[in-house]
Short mmCIF file of C-alpha atoms in Angstrom, two decimals:
data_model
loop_
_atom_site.label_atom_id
_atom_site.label_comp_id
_atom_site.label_asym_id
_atom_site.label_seq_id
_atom_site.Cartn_x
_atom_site.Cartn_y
_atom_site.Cartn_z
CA UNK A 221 -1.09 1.55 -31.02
CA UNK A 222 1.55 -1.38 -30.87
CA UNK A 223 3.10 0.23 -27.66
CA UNK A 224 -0.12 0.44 -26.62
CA UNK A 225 -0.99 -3.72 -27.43
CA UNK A 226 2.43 -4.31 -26.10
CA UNK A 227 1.89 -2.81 -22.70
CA UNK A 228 -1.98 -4.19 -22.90
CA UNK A 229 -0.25 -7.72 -23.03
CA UNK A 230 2.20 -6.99 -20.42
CA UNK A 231 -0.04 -6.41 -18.14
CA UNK A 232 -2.48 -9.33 -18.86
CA UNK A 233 0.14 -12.02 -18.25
CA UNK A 234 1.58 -10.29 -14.88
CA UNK A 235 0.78 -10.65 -11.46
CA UNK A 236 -0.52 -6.94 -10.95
CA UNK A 237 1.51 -4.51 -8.84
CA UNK A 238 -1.04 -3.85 -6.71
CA UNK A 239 -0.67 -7.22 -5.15
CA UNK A 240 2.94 -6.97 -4.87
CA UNK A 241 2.03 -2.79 -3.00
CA UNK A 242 4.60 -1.61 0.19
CA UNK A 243 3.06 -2.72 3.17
CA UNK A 244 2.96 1.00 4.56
CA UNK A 245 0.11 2.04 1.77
CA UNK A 246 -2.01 -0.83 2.91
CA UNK A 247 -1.54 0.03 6.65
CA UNK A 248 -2.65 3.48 6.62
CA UNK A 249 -6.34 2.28 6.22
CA UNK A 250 -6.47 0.41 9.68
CA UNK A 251 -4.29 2.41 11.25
CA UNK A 252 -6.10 3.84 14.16
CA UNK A 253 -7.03 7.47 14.12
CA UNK A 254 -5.07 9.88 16.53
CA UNK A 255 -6.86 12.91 18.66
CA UNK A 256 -4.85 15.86 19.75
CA UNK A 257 -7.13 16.51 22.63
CA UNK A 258 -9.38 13.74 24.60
CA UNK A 259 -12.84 14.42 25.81
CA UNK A 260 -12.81 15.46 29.48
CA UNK A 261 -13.06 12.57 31.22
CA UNK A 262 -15.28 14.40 34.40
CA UNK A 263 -17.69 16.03 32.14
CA UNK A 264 -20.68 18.26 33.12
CA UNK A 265 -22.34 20.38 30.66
CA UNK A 266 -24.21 22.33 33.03
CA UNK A 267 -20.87 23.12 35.03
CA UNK A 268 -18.80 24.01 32.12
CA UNK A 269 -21.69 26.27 30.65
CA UNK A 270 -22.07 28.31 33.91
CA UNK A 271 -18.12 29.06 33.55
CA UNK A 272 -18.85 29.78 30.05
CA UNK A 273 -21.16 32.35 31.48
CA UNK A 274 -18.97 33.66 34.09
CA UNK A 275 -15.66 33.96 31.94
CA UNK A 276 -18.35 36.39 29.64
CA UNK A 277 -20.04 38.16 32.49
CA UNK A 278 -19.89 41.96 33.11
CA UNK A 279 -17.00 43.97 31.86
CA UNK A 280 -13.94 42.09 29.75
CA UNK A 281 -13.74 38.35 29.05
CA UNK A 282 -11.95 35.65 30.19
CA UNK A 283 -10.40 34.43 27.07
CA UNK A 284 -8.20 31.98 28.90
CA UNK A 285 -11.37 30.48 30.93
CA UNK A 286 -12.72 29.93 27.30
CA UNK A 287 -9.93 27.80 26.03
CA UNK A 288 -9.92 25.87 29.43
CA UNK A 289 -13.18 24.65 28.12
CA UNK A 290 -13.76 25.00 24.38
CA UNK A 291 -10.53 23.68 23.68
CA UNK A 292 -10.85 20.40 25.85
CA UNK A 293 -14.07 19.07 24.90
CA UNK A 294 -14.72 16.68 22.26
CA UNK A 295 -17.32 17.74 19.70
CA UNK A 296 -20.11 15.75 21.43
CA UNK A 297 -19.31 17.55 24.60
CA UNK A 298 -19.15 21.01 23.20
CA UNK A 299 -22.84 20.01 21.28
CA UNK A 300 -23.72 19.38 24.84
CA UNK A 301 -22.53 22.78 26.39
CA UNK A 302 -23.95 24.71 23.86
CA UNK A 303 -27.59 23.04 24.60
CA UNK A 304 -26.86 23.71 28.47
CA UNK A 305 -25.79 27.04 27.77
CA UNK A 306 -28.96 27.92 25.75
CA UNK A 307 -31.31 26.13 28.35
CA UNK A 308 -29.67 27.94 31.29
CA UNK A 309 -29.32 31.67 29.88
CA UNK A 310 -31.58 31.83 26.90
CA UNK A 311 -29.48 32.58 24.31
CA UNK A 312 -26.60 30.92 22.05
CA UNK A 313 -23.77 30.20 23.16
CA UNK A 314 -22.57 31.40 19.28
CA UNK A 315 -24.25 34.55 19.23
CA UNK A 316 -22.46 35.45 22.91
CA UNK A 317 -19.16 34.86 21.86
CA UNK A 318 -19.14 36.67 18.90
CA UNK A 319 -20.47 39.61 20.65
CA UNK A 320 -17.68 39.21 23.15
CA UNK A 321 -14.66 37.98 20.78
CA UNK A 322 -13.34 39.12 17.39
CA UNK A 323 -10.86 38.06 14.79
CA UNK A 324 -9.57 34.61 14.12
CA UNK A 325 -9.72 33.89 17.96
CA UNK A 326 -13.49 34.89 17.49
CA UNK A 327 -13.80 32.45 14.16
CA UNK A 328 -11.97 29.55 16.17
CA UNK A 329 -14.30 29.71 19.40
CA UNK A 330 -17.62 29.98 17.31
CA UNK A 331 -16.34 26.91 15.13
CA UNK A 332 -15.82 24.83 18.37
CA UNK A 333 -19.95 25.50 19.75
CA UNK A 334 -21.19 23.93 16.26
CA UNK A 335 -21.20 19.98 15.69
CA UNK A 336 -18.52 18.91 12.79
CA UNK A 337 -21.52 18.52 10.66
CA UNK A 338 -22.71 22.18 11.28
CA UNK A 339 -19.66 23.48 11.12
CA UNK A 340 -18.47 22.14 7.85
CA UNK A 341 -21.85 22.70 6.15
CA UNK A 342 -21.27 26.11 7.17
CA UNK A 343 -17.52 26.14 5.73
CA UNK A 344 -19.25 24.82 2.32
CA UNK A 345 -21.92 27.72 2.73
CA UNK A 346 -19.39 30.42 2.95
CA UNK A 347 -17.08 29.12 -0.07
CA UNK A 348 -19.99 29.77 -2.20
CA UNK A 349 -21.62 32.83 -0.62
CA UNK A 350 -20.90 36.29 -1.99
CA UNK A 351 -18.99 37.51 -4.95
CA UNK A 352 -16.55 34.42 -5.38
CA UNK A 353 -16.03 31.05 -5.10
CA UNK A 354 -13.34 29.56 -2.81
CA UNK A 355 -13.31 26.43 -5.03
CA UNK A 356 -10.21 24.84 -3.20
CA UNK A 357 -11.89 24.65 0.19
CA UNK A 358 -14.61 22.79 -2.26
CA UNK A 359 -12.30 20.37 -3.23
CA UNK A 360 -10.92 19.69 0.14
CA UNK A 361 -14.17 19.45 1.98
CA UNK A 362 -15.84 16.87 -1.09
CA UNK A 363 -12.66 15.14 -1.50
CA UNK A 364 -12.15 13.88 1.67
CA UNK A 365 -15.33 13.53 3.39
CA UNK A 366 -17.07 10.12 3.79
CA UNK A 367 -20.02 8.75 2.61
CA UNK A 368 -21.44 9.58 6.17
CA UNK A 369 -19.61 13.18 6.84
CA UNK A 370 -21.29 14.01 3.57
CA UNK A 371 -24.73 13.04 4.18
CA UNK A 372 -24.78 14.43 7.77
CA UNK A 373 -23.20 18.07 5.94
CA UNK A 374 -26.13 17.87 3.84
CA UNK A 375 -28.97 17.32 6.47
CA UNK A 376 -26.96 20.45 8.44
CA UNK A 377 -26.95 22.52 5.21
CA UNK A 378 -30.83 22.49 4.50
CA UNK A 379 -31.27 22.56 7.88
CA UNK A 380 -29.22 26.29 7.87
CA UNK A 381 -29.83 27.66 4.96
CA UNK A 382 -33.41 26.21 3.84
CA UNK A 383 -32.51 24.40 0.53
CA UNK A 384 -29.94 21.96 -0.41
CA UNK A 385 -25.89 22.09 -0.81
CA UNK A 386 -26.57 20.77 -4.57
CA UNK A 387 -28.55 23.63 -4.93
CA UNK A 388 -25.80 26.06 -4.41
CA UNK A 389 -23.25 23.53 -6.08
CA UNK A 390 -24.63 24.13 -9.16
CA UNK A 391 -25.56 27.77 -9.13
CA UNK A 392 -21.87 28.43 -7.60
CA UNK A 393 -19.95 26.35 -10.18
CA UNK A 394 -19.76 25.10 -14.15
CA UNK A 395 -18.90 22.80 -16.59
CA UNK A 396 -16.95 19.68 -15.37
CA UNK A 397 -15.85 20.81 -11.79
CA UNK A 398 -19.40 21.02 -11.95
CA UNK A 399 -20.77 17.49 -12.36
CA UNK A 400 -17.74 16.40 -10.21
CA UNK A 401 -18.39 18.06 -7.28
CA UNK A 402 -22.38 17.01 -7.41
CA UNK A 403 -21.08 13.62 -8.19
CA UNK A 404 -19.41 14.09 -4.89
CA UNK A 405 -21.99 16.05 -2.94
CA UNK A 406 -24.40 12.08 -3.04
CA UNK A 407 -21.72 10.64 -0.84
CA UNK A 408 -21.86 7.59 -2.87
CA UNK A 409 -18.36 6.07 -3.21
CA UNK A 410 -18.08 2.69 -2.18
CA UNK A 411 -16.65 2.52 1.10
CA UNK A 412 -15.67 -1.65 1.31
CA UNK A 413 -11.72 -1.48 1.05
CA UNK A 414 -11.42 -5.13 1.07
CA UNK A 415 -12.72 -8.15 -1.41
CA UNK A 416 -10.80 -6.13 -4.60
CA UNK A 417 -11.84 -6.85 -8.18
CA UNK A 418 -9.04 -7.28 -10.29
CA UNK A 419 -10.85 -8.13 -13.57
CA UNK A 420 -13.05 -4.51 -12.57
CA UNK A 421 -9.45 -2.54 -11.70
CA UNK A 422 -7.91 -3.78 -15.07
CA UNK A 423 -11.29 -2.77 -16.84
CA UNK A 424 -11.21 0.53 -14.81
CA UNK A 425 -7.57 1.60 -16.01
CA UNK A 426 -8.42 0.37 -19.64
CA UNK A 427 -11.45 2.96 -19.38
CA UNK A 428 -9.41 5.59 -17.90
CA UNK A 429 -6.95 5.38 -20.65
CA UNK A 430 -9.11 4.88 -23.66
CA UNK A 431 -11.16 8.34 -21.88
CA UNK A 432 -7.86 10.20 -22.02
CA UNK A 433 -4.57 9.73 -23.36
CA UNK A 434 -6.18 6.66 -26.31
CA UNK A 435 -7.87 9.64 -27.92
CA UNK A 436 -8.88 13.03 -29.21
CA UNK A 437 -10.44 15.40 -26.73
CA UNK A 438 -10.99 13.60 -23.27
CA UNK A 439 -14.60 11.86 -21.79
CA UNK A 440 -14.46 13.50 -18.78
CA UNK A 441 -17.51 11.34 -17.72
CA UNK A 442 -15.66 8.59 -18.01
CA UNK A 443 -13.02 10.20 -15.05
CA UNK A 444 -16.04 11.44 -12.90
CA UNK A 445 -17.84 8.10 -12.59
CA UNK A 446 -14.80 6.10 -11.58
CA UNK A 447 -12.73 8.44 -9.09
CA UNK A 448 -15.89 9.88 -7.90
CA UNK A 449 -17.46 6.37 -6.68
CA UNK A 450 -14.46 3.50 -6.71
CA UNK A 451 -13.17 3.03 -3.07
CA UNK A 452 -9.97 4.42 -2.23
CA UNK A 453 -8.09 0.69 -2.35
CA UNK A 454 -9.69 0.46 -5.75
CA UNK A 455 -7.93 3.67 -6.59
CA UNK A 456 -4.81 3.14 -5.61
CA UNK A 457 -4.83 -0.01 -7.71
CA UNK A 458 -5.91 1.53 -10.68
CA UNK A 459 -3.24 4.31 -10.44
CA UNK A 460 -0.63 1.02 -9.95
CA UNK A 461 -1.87 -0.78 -13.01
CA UNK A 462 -2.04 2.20 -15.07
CA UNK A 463 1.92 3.11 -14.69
CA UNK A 464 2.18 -0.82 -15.37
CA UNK A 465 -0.07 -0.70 -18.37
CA UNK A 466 0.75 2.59 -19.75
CA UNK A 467 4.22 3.77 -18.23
CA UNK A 468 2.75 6.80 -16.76
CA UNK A 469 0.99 8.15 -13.70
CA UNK A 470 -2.14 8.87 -13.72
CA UNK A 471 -1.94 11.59 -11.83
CA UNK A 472 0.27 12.90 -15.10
CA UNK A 473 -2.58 11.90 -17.34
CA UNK A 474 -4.87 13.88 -15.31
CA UNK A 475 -2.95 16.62 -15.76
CA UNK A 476 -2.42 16.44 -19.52
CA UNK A 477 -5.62 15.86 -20.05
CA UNK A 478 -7.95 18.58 -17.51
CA UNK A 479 -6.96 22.04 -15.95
CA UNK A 480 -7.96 24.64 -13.58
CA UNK A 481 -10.52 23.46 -11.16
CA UNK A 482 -11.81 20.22 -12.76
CA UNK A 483 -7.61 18.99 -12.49
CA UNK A 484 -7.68 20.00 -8.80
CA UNK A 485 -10.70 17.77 -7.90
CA UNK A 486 -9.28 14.62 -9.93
CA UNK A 487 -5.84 15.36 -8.36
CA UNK A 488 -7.35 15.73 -4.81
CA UNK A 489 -8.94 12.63 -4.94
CA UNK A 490 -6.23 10.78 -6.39
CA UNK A 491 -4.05 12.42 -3.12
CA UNK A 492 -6.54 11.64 -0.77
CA UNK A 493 -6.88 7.75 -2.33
CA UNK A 494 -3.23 7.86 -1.72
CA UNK A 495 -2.79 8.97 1.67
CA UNK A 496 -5.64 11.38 3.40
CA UNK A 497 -3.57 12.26 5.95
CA UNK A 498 -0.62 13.75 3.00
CA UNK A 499 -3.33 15.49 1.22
CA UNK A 500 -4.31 16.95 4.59
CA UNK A 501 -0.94 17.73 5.83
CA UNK A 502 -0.19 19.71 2.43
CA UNK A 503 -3.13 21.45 2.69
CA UNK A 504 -1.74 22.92 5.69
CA UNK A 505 1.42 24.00 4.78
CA UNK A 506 0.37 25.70 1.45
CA UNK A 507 -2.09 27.51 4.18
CA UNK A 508 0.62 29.01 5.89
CA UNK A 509 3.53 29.22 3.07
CA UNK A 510 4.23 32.40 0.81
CA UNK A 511 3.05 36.12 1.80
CA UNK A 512 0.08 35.77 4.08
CA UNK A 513 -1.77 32.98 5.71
CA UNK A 514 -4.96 31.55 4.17
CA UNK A 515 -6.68 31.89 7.96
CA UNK A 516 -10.02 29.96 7.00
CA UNK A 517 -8.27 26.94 5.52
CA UNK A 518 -6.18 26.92 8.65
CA UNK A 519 -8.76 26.74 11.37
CA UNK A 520 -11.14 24.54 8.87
CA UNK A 521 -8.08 22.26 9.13
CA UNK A 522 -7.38 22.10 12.63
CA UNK A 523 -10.66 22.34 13.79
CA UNK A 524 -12.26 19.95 11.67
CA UNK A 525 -9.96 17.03 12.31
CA UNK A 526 -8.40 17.92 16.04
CA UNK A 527 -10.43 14.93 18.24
CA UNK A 528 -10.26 12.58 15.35
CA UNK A 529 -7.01 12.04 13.42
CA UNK A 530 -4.81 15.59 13.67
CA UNK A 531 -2.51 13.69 15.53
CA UNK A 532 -1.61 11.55 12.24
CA UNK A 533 -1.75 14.89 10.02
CA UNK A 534 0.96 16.11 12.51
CA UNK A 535 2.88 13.06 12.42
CA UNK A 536 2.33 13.09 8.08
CA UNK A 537 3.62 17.14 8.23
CA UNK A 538 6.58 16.52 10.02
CA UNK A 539 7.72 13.44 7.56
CA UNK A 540 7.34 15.62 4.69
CA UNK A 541 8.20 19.11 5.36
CA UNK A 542 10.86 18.01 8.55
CA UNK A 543 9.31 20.71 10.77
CA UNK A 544 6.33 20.50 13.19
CA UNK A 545 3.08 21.86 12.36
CA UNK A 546 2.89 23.41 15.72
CA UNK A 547 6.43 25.27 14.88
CA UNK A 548 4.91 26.64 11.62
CA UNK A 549 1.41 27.71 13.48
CA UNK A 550 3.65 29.67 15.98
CA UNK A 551 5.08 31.43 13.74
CA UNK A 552 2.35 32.24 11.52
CA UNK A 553 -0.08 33.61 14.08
CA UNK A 554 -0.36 35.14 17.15
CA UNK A 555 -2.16 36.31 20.74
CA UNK A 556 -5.09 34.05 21.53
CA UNK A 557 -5.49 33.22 18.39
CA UNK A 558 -2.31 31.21 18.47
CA UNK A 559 -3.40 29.66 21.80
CA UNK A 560 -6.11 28.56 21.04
CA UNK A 561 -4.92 26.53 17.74
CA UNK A 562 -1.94 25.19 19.81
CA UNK A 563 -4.33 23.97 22.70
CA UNK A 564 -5.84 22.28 19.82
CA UNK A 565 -2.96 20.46 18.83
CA UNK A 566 -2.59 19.12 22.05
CA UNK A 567 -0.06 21.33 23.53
CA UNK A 568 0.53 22.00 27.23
CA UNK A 569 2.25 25.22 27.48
CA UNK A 570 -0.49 26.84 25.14
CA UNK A 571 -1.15 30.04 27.18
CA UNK A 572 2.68 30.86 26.93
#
């Protein structure tokens, strides 16, 4: 306990790190977000759902006539087609492409008619549906969301599937992962990343430590309350003061202390409190790395961040793993399947 007192009383008579923090970690919360693909700036609903139409019409499809469109509309646009496309031929726009489509290129098309709010509640439903849990797309999705990408996932999901994403939560997991993720389902983390508490960060990282590492067995209540509701600046201040405090990370005392699932959500939030656009960019590449490619976490990805901010997950990818992401989706799929994801990262030679 002396090192302990000793590193208790270091920190209490030193200007904290996290005032002293690189300016880089500070700027990645206003920097502004970074679209691969613009909204069409001469937009017409009714025009691009008659193509839509046409490019589907009689025999064979028009698979490039589909990307011309579906790939160069922001999601308000595309909510917009599909409407006109269901008002002018009395059927969804969904249900017609997958009877026309198939594969991945079928999965990436039907993903781009659905709002981001529909379409991630419907990511969440099918990590939990069926024999299995794909807990990592969980993580992701919960991890990462805000307050206000939650709540709208949650109005989609009992508006799909007639009863609440909590509901399925907690028939679909146990134990601590658990009452983390429906800690994280309430969207209730508090979102003000300015006006910082140090007296509230020193308590946090004294409560962190005296959960974990300061005792037998571990309060994992203790963890869940704080990185499940503290904003992300009050995160990454905690994690600063803890190495100060304590000489370790806390993503190490995470790790020492949980395993399996309930480490992965800690770890992803810590990540994501770090730099979301990191946590995003590694998602990708352990997508695509090793024997295979993890398809669903690919097009999840891409399609759930490509007219917001995949321009700063490509810029994050390339820092860290010195290769593009485009050169690493071109050589992990193919056909129009590969098109389509590279006209979503904003390329302009995507049909070749």
């Amino acid at each position: 306990m002396e090192k302990t007192n000793n590193f208790q009383h270091l920190a209490a008579n030193t200007t904290p790190i996290w005032q002293h923090q690189n300016h880089q970690q500070q700027q990645q919360q206003i920097e502004r977000n970074i679209p691969t693909v613009h909204p069409a700036t001469s937009f017409d609903a009714r025009a691009d759902a008659d193509a839509l139409h046409k490019a589907m019409k009689g025999l064979g499809t028009d698979e490039k006539a589909l990307m011309a469109i579906l790939c160069h509309r922001s999601n308000g646009q595309r909510v917009l087609i599909s409407q006109a496309y269901k008002s002018g031929y009395g059927k969804d726009l969904e249900s017609k492409l997958k009877s026309e489509l198939s594969g991945n290129f079928e999965r990436v098309m039907v993903s781009l008619c659905l709002s981001t709010a529909d379409f991630m509640a419907r990511e969440m439903y099918e990590a939990m549906a069926g024999l299995g849990t794909d807990d990592e797309a969980l993580v992701e999705v919960l991890c990462s969301s805000t307050n206000q990408e939650i709540r709208e996932m949650n109005a989609a999901y009992l508006r799909a599937y007639g009863h609440s994403m909590e509901k399925d939560i907690i028939g679909d997991t146990s134990g601590t992962f658990k009452m983390m993720l429906v800690s994280l389902a309430q969207g209730g983390r508090d979102e003000n990343e300015s006006g910082l508490d140090e007296h509230k960060i020193r308590s946090d990282t004294q409560r962190l430590y005296q959960a974990g590492e300061a005792r037998l067995g571990t309060d994992e209540s203790a963890f869940n309350s704080i990185l499940a509701t503290r904003s992300w600046a009050h995160l990454r201040h905690v994690m600063a003061e803890y190495q100060l405090m304590f000489g370790k990370s806390l993503e190490k005392a995470v790790m020492s202390e949980f395993s399996g699932n309930a480490e992965k959500v800690l770890l992803g939030i810590l990540q994501c409190a770090v730099n979301r656009n990191v946590y995003f960019a590694q998602r990708l590449r352990d997508s695509m790395k090793g024997l295979g490619t993890n398809n669903r976490t690919l097009i999840r990805l891409i399609v759930g961040h490509w007219d917001t901010d995949l321009g700063n997950i490509q810029q994050e990818y390339e820092k860290k793993f010195l290769r593009s992401l485009a050169a690493d989706v071109v050589d992990e799929t193919s056909g129009d399947y590969r098109r389509a994801l590279m006209a979503l990262l904003g390329s302009k030679n995507y049909l070749q």
